[in-house]
mmCIF file of C-alpha atoms in Angstrom:
data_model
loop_
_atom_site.group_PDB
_atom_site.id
_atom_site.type_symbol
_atom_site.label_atom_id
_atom_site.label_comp_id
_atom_site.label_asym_id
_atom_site.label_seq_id
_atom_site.Cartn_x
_atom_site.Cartn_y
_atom_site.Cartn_z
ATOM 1 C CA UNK A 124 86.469 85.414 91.991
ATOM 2 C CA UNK A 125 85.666 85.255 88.456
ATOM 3 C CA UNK A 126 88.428 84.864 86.608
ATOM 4 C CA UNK A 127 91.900 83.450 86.387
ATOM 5 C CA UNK A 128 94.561 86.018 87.998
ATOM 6 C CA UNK A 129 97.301 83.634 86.048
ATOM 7 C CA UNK A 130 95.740 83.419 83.022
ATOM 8 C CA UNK A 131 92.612 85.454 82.634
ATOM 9 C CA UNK A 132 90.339 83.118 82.013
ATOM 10 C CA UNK A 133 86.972 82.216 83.388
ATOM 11 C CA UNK A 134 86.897 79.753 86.787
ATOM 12 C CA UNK A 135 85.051 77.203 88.358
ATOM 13 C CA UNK A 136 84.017 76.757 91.919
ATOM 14 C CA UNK A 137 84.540 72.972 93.013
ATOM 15 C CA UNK A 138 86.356 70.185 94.685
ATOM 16 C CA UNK A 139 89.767 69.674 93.075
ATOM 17 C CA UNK A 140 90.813 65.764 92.484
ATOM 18 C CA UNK A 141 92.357 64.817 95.670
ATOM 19 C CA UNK A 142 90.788 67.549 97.364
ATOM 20 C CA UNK A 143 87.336 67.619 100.260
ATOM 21 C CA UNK A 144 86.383 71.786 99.721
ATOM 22 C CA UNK A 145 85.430 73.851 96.940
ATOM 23 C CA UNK A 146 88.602 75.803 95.101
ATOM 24 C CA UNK A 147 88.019 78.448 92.571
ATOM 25 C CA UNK A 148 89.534 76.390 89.572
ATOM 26 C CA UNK A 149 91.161 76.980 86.224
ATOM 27 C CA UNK A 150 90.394 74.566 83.660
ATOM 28 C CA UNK A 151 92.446 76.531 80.712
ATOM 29 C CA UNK A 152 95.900 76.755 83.245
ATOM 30 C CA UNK A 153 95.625 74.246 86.059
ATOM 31 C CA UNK A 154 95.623 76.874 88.542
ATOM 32 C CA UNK A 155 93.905 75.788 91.771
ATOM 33 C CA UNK A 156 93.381 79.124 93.503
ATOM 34 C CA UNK A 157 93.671 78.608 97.184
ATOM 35 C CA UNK A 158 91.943 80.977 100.198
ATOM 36 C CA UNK A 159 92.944 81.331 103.174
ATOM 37 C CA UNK A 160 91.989 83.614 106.721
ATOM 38 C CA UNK A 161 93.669 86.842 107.258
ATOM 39 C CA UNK A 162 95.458 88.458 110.495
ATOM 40 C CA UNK A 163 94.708 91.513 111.721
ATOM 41 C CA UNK A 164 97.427 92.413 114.086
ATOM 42 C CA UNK A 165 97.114 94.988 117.253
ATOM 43 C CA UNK A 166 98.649 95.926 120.452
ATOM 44 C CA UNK A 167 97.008 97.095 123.703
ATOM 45 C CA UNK A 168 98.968 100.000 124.449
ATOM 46 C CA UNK A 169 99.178 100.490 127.897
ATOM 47 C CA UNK A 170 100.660 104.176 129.881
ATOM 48 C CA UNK A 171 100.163 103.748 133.220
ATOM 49 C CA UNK A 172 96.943 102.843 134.710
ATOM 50 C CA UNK A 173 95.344 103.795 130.778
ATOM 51 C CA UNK A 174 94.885 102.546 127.728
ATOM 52 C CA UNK A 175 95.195 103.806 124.225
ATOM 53 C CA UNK A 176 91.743 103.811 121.896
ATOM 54 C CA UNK A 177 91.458 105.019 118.485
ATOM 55 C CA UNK A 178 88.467 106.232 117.012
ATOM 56 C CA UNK A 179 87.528 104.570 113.657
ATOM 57 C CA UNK A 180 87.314 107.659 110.752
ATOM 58 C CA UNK A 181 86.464 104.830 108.085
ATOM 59 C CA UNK A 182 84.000 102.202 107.574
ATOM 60 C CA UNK A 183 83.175 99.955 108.947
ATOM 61 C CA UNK A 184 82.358 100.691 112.429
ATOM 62 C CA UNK A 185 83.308 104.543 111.476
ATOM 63 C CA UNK A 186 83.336 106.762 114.684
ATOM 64 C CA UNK A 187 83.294 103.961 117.028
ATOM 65 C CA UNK A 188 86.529 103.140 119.650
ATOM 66 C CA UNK A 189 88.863 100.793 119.038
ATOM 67 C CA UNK A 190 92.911 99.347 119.646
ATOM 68 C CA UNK A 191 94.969 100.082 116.692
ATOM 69 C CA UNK A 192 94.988 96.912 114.533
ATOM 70 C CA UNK A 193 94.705 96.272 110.955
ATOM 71 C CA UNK A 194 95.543 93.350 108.701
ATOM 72 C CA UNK A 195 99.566 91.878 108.601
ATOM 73 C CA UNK A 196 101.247 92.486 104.955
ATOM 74 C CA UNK A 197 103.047 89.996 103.380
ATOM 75 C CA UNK A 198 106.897 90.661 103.829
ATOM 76 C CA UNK A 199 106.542 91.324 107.604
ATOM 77 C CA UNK A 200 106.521 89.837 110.989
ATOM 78 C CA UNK A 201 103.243 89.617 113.387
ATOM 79 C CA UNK A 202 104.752 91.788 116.003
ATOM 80 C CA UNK A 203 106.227 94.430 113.065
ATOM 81 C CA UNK A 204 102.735 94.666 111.832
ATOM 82 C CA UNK A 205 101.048 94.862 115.563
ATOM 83 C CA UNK A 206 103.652 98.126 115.862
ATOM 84 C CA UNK A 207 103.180 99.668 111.968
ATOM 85 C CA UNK A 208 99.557 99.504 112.659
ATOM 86 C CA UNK A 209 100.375 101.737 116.341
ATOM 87 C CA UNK A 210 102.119 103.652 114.557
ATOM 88 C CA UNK A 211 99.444 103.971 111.390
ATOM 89 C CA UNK A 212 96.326 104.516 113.076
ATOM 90 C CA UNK A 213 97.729 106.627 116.331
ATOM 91 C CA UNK A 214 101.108 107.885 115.423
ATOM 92 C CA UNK A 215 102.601 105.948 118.410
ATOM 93 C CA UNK A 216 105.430 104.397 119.096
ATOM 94 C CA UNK A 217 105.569 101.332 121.495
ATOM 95 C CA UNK A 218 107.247 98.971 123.522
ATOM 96 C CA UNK A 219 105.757 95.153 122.579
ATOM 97 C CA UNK A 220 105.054 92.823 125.029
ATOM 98 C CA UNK A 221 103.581 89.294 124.464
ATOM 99 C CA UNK A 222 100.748 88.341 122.460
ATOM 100 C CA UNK A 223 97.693 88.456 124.710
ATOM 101 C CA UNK A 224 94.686 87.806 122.688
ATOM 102 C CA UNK A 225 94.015 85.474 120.094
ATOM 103 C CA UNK A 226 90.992 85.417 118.778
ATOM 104 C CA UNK A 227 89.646 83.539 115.487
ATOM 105 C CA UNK A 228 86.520 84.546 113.618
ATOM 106 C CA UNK A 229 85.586 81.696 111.315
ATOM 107 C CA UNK A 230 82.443 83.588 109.647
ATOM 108 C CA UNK A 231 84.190 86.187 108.170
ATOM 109 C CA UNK A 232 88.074 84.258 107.882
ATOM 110 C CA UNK A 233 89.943 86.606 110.423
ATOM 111 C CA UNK A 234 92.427 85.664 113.534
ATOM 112 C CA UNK A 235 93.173 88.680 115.692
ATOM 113 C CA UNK A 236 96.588 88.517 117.503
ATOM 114 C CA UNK A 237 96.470 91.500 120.092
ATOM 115 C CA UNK A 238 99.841 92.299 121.860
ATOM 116 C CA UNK A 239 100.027 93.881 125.282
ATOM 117 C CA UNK A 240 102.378 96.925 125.012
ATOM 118 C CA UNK A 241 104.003 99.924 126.613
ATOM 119 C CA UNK A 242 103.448 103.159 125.222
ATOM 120 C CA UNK A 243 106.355 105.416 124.365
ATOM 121 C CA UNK A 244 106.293 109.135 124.107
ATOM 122 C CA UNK A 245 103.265 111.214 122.975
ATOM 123 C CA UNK A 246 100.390 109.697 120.345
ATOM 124 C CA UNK A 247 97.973 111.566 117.490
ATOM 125 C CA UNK A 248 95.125 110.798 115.303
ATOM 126 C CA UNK A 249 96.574 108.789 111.947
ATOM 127 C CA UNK A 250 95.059 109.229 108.762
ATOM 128 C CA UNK A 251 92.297 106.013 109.493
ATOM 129 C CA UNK A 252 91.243 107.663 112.977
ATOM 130 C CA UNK A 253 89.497 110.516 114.160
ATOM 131 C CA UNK A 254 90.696 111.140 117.653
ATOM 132 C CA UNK A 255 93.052 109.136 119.864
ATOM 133 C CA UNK A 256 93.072 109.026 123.547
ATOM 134 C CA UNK A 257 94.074 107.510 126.940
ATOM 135 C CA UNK A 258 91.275 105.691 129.098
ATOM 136 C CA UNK A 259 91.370 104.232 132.731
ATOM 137 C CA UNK A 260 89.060 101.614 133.406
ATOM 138 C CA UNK A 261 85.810 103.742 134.619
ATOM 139 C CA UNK A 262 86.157 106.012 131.380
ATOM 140 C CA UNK A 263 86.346 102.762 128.775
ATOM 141 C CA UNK A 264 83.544 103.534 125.993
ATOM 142 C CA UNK A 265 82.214 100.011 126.270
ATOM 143 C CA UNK A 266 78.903 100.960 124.505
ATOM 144 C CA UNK A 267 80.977 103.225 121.557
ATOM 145 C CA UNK A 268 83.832 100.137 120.660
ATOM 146 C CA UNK A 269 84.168 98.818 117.433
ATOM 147 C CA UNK A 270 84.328 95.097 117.474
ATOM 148 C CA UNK A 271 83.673 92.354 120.199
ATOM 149 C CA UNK A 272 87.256 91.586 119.762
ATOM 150 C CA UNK A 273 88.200 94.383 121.279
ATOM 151 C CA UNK A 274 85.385 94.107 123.812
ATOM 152 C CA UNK A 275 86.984 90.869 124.208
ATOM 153 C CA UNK A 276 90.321 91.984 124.773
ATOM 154 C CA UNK A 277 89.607 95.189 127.140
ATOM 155 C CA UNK A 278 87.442 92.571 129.685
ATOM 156 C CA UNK A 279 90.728 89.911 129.556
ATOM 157 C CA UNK A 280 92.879 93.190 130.095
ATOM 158 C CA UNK A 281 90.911 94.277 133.749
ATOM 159 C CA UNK A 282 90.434 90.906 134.463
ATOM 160 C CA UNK A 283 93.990 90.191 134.519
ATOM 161 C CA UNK A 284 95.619 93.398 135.646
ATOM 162 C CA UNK A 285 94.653 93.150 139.202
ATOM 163 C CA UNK A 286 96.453 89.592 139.253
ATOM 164 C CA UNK A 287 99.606 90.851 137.735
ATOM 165 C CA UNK A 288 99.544 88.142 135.414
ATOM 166 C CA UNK A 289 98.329 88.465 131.742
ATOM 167 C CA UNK A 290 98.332 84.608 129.721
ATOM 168 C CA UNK A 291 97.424 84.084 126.270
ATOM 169 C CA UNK A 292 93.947 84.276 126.313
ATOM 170 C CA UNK A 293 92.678 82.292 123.043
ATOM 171 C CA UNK A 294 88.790 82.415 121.707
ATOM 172 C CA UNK A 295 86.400 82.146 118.848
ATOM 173 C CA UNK A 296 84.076 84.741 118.075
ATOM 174 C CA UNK A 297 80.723 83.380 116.375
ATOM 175 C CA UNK A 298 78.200 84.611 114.290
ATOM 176 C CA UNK A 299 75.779 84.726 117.419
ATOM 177 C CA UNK A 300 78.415 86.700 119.645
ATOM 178 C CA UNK A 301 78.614 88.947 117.295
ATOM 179 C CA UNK A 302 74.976 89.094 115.671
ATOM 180 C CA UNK A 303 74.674 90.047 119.864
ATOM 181 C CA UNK A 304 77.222 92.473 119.581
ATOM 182 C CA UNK A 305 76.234 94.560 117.029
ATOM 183 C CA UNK A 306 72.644 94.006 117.769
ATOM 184 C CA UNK A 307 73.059 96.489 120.850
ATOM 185 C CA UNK A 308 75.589 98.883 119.606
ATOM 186 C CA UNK B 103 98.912 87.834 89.000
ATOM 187 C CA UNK B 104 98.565 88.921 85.698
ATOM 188 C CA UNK B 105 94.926 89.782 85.250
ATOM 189 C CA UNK B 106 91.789 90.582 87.706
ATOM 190 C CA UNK B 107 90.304 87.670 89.158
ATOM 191 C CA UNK B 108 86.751 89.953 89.393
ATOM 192 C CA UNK B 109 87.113 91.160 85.770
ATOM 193 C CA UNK B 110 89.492 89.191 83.792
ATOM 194 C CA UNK B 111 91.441 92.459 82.577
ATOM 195 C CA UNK B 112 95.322 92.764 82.815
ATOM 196 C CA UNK B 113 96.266 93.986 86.321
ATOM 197 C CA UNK B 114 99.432 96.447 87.265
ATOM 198 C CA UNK B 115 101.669 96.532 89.995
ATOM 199 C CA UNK B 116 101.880 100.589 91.204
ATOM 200 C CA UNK B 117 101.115 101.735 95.141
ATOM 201 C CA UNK B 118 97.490 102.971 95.240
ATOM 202 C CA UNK B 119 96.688 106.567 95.958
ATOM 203 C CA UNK B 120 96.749 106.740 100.087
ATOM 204 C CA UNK B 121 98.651 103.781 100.265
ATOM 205 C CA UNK B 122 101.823 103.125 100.956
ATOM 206 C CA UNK B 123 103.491 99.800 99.482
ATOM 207 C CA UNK B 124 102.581 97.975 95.627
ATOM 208 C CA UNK B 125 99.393 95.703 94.957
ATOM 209 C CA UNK B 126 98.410 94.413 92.108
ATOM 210 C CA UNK B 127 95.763 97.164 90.740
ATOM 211 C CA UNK B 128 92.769 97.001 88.030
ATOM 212 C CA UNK B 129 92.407 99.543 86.395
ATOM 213 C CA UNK B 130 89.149 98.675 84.320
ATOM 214 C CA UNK B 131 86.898 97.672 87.782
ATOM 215 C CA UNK B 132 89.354 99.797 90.385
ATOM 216 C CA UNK B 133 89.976 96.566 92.415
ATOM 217 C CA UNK B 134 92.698 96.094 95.067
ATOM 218 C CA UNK B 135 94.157 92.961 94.889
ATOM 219 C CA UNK B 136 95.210 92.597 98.733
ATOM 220 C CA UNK B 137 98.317 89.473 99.166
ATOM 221 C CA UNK B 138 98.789 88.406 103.075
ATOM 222 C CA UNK B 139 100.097 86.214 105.070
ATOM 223 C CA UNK B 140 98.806 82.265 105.451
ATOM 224 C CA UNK B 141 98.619 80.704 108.575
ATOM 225 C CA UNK B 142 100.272 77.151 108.674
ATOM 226 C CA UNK B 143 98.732 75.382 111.960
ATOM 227 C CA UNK B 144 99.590 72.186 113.631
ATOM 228 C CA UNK B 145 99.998 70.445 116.637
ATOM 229 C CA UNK B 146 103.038 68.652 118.847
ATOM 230 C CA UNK B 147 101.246 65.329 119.404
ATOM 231 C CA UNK B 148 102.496 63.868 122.477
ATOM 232 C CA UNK B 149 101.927 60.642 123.859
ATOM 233 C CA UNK B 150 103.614 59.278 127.396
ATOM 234 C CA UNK B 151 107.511 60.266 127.029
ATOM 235 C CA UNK B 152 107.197 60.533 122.789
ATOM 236 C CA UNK B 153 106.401 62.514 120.080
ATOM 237 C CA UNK B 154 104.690 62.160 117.029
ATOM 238 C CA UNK B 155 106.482 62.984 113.758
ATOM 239 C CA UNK B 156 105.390 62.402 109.971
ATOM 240 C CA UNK B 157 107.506 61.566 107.196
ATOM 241 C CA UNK B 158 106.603 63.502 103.744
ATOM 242 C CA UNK B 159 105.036 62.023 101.022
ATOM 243 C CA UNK B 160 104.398 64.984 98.758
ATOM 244 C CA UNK B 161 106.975 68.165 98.162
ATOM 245 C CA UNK B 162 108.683 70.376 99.625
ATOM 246 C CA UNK B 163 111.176 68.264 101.779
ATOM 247 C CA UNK B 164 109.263 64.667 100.636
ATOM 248 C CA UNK B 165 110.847 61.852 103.168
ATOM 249 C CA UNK B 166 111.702 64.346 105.427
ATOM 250 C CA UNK B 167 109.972 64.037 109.105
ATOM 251 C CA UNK B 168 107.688 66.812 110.064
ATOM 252 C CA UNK B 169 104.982 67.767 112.736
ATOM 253 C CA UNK B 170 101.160 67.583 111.219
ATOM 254 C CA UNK B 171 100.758 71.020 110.125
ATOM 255 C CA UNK B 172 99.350 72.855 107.077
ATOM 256 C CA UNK B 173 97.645 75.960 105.766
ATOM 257 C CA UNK B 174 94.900 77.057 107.694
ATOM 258 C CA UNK B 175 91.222 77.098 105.516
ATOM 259 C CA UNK B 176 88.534 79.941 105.710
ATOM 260 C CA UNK B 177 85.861 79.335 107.608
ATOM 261 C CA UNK B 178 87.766 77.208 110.230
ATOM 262 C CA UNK B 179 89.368 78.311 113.545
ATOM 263 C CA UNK B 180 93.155 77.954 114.058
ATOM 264 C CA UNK B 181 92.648 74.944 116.594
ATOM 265 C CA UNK B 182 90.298 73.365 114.182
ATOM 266 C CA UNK B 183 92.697 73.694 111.540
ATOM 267 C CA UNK B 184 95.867 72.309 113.903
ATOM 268 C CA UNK B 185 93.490 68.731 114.933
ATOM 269 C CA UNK B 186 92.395 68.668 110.740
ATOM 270 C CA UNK B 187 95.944 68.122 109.765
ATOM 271 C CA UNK B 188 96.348 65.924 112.535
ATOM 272 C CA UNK B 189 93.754 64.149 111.810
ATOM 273 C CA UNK B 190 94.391 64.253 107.759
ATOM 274 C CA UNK B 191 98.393 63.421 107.981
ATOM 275 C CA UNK B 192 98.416 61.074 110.872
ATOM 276 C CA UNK B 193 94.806 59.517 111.203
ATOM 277 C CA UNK B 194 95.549 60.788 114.584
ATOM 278 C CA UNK B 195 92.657 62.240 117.356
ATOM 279 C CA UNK B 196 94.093 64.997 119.391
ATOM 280 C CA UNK B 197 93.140 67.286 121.991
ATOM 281 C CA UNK B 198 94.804 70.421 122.447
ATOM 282 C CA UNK B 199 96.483 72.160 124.975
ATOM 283 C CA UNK B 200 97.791 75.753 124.459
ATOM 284 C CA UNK B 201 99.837 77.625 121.452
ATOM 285 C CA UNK B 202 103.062 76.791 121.766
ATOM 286 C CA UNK B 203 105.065 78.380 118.857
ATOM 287 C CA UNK B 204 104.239 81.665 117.193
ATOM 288 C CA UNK B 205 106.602 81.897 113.950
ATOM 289 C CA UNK B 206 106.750 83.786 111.824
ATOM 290 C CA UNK B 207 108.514 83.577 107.896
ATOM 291 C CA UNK B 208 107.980 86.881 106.363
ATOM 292 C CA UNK B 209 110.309 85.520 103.538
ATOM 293 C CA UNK B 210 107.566 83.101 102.494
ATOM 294 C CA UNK B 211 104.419 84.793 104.068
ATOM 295 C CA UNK B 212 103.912 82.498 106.803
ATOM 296 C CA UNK B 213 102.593 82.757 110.290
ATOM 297 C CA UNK B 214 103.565 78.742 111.873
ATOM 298 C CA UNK B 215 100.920 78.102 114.625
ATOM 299 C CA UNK B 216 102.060 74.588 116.424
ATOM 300 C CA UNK B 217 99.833 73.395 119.345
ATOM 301 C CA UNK B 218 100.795 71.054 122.277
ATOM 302 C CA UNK B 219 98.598 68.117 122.373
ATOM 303 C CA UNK B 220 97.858 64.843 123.558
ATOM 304 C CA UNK B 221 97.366 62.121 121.361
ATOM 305 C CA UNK B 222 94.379 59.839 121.582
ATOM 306 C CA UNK B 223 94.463 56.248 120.380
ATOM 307 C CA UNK B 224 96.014 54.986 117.564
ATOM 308 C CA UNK B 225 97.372 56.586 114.567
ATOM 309 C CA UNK B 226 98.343 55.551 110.718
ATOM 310 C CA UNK B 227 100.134 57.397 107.696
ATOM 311 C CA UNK B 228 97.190 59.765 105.892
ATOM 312 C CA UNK B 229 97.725 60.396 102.290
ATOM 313 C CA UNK B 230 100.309 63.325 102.369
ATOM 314 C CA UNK B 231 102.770 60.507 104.967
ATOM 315 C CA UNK B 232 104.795 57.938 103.775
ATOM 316 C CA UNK B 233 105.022 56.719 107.714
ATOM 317 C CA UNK B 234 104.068 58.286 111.127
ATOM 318 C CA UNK B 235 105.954 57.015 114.325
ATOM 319 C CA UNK B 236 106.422 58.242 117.817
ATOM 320 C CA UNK B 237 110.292 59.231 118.717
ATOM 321 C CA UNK B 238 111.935 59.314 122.040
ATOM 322 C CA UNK B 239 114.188 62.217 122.451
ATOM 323 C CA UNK B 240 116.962 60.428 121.724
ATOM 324 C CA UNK B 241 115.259 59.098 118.710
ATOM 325 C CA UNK B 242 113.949 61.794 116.978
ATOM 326 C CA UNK B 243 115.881 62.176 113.106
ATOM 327 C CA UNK B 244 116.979 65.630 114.146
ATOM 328 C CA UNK B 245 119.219 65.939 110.673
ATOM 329 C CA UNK B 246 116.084 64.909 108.309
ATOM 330 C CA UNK B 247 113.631 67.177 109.758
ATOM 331 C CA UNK B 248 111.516 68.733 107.333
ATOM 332 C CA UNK B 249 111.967 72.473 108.384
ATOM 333 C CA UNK B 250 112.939 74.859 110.429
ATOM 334 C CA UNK B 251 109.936 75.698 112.218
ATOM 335 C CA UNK B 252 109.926 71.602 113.287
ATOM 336 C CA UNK B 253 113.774 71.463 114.752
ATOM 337 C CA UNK B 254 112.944 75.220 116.977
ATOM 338 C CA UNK B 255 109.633 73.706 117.878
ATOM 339 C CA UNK B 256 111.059 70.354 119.090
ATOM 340 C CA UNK B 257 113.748 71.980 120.592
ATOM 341 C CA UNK B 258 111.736 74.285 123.127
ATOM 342 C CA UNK B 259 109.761 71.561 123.963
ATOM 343 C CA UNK B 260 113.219 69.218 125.325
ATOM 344 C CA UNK B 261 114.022 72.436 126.965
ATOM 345 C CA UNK B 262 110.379 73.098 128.191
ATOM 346 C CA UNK B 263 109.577 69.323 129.292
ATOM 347 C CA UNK B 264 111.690 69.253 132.494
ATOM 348 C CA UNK B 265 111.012 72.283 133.889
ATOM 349 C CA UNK B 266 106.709 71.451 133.618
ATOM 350 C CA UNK B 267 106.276 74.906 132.172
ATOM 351 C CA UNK B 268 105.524 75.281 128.533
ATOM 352 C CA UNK B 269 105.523 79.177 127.854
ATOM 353 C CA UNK B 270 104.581 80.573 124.483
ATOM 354 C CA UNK B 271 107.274 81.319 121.824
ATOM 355 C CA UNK B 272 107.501 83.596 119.669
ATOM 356 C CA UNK B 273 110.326 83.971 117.233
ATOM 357 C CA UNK B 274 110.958 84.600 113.406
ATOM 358 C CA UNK B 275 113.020 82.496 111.083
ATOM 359 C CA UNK B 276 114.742 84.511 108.564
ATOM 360 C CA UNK B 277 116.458 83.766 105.506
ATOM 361 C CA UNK B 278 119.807 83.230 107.008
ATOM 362 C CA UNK B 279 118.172 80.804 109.432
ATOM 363 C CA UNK B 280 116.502 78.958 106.433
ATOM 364 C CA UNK B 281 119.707 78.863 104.358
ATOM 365 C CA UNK B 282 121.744 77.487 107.059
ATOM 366 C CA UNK B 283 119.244 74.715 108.173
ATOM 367 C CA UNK B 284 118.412 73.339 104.181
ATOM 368 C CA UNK B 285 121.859 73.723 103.437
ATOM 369 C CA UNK B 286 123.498 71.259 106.664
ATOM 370 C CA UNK B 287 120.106 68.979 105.821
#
């Protein structure tokens, strides 16, 4: 941030009177220009004994598996933007469940909210993915996925299923988990 | 926004090519100016048979009684941000137990985030509190609560408490709901 989105002129990053962090400041409007960490919002479509992967046609992590998810927009609910992102990235409809994973990444200002869910009717490749398809367990790509969030979420997913009983499972991913991650992808 | 907070020239409101809802667009550096959802996180302090509340200091709803709770910062996760406000509106030391509420506001943007906890020793009114007390259920102020999200929060947790089981829940507060509860406050 460089300049004023009120006003258009220049800012300053530091601590506001009153305030303990660093703001992107306004000195010719008074605007304090806040920042804050994003959700990306996803389900875990489930048919049967599979699951529903997308393949990733953009960057980053292009060509690489993952559960349709994608940041919330302002104006809608966390569930309505775990289904418009189904929908988006693998033209399927689905039943929600409840939220399953929630996983905060500090380092780069994300919280993931995955929701278990039931897949209804049939499912294609949206305009973000190359190829979608149904897994069971032995077929999961765990070398090809996207993000140790999804990782993450598949392991909680085959953990739980044989227990019939799926909590909230809530987690930080750090920079090392995921330096780790990506380091042998 | 009026103008680009990377370039300082005047923005426009239009849906991007590929896209499919309005942002605020530069034309002169091609920048996206992406608007999401903030999380508010907090916690339901609990000590013995009571409750923590706060009264307000600062606007919206100043005097009104409220659970510590505010916007979640970058770089922190969304339990570090729920025992910060603790910790910044009540002087209070916390530690957490699971999510408890999951609502959402997509009038006003918001995700709410409220955490059971336990309080530790003492506690004292921070800066945004004019007083912080611990309430009985027959005590708490249930017509000067502070919002919405407090009153639904509180009142799962009466129903939860006998029962020993304190699911997650997930609900959305619309405008109706909103209307209703400022205008009988």
């Amino acid at each position: 941030m460089n300049f004023c989105s009120q006003c258009g002129e220049k800012v300053r990053f530091a601590v506001p009177e009153g305030d303990d962090r660093s703001r992107y400041l306004c000195d010719a409007c008074g605007t304090i220009h806040y920042q804050n960490p994003r959700i990306v919002a996803g389900t875990l479509p489930v048919s049967g004994s599979k699951v529903l992967l997308c393949k990733r046609a953009i960057a980053p992590r292009k060509g690489y598996w993952t559960l349709p998810a994608g940041y919330m927009e302002n104006a809608e609910t966390t569930q309505q933007a775990a289904i418009r992102e189904t929908h988006e990235e693998a033209n399927a409809e689905v039943t929600l469940a409840d939220l399953y994973t929630l996983i905060d990444l500090p380092h780069i200002n994300q919280v993931y909210m995955i929701f278990r869910a039931e897949l209804v009717g049939g499912f294609s490749a949206g305009v973000e993915s190359l190829e979608v398809a149904l897994f069971d367990e032995h077929e999961i790509p765990w070398e090809e996925l996207a993000f140790p969030t999804i990782e993450r979420t598949l392991r909680h997913f085959y953990h739980d299923r044989p227990l019939g009983h799926f909590p909230l499972h809530s987690s930080t991913i750090t920079p090392e988990d995921r330096e780790r991650y990506f380091g042998s992808a």
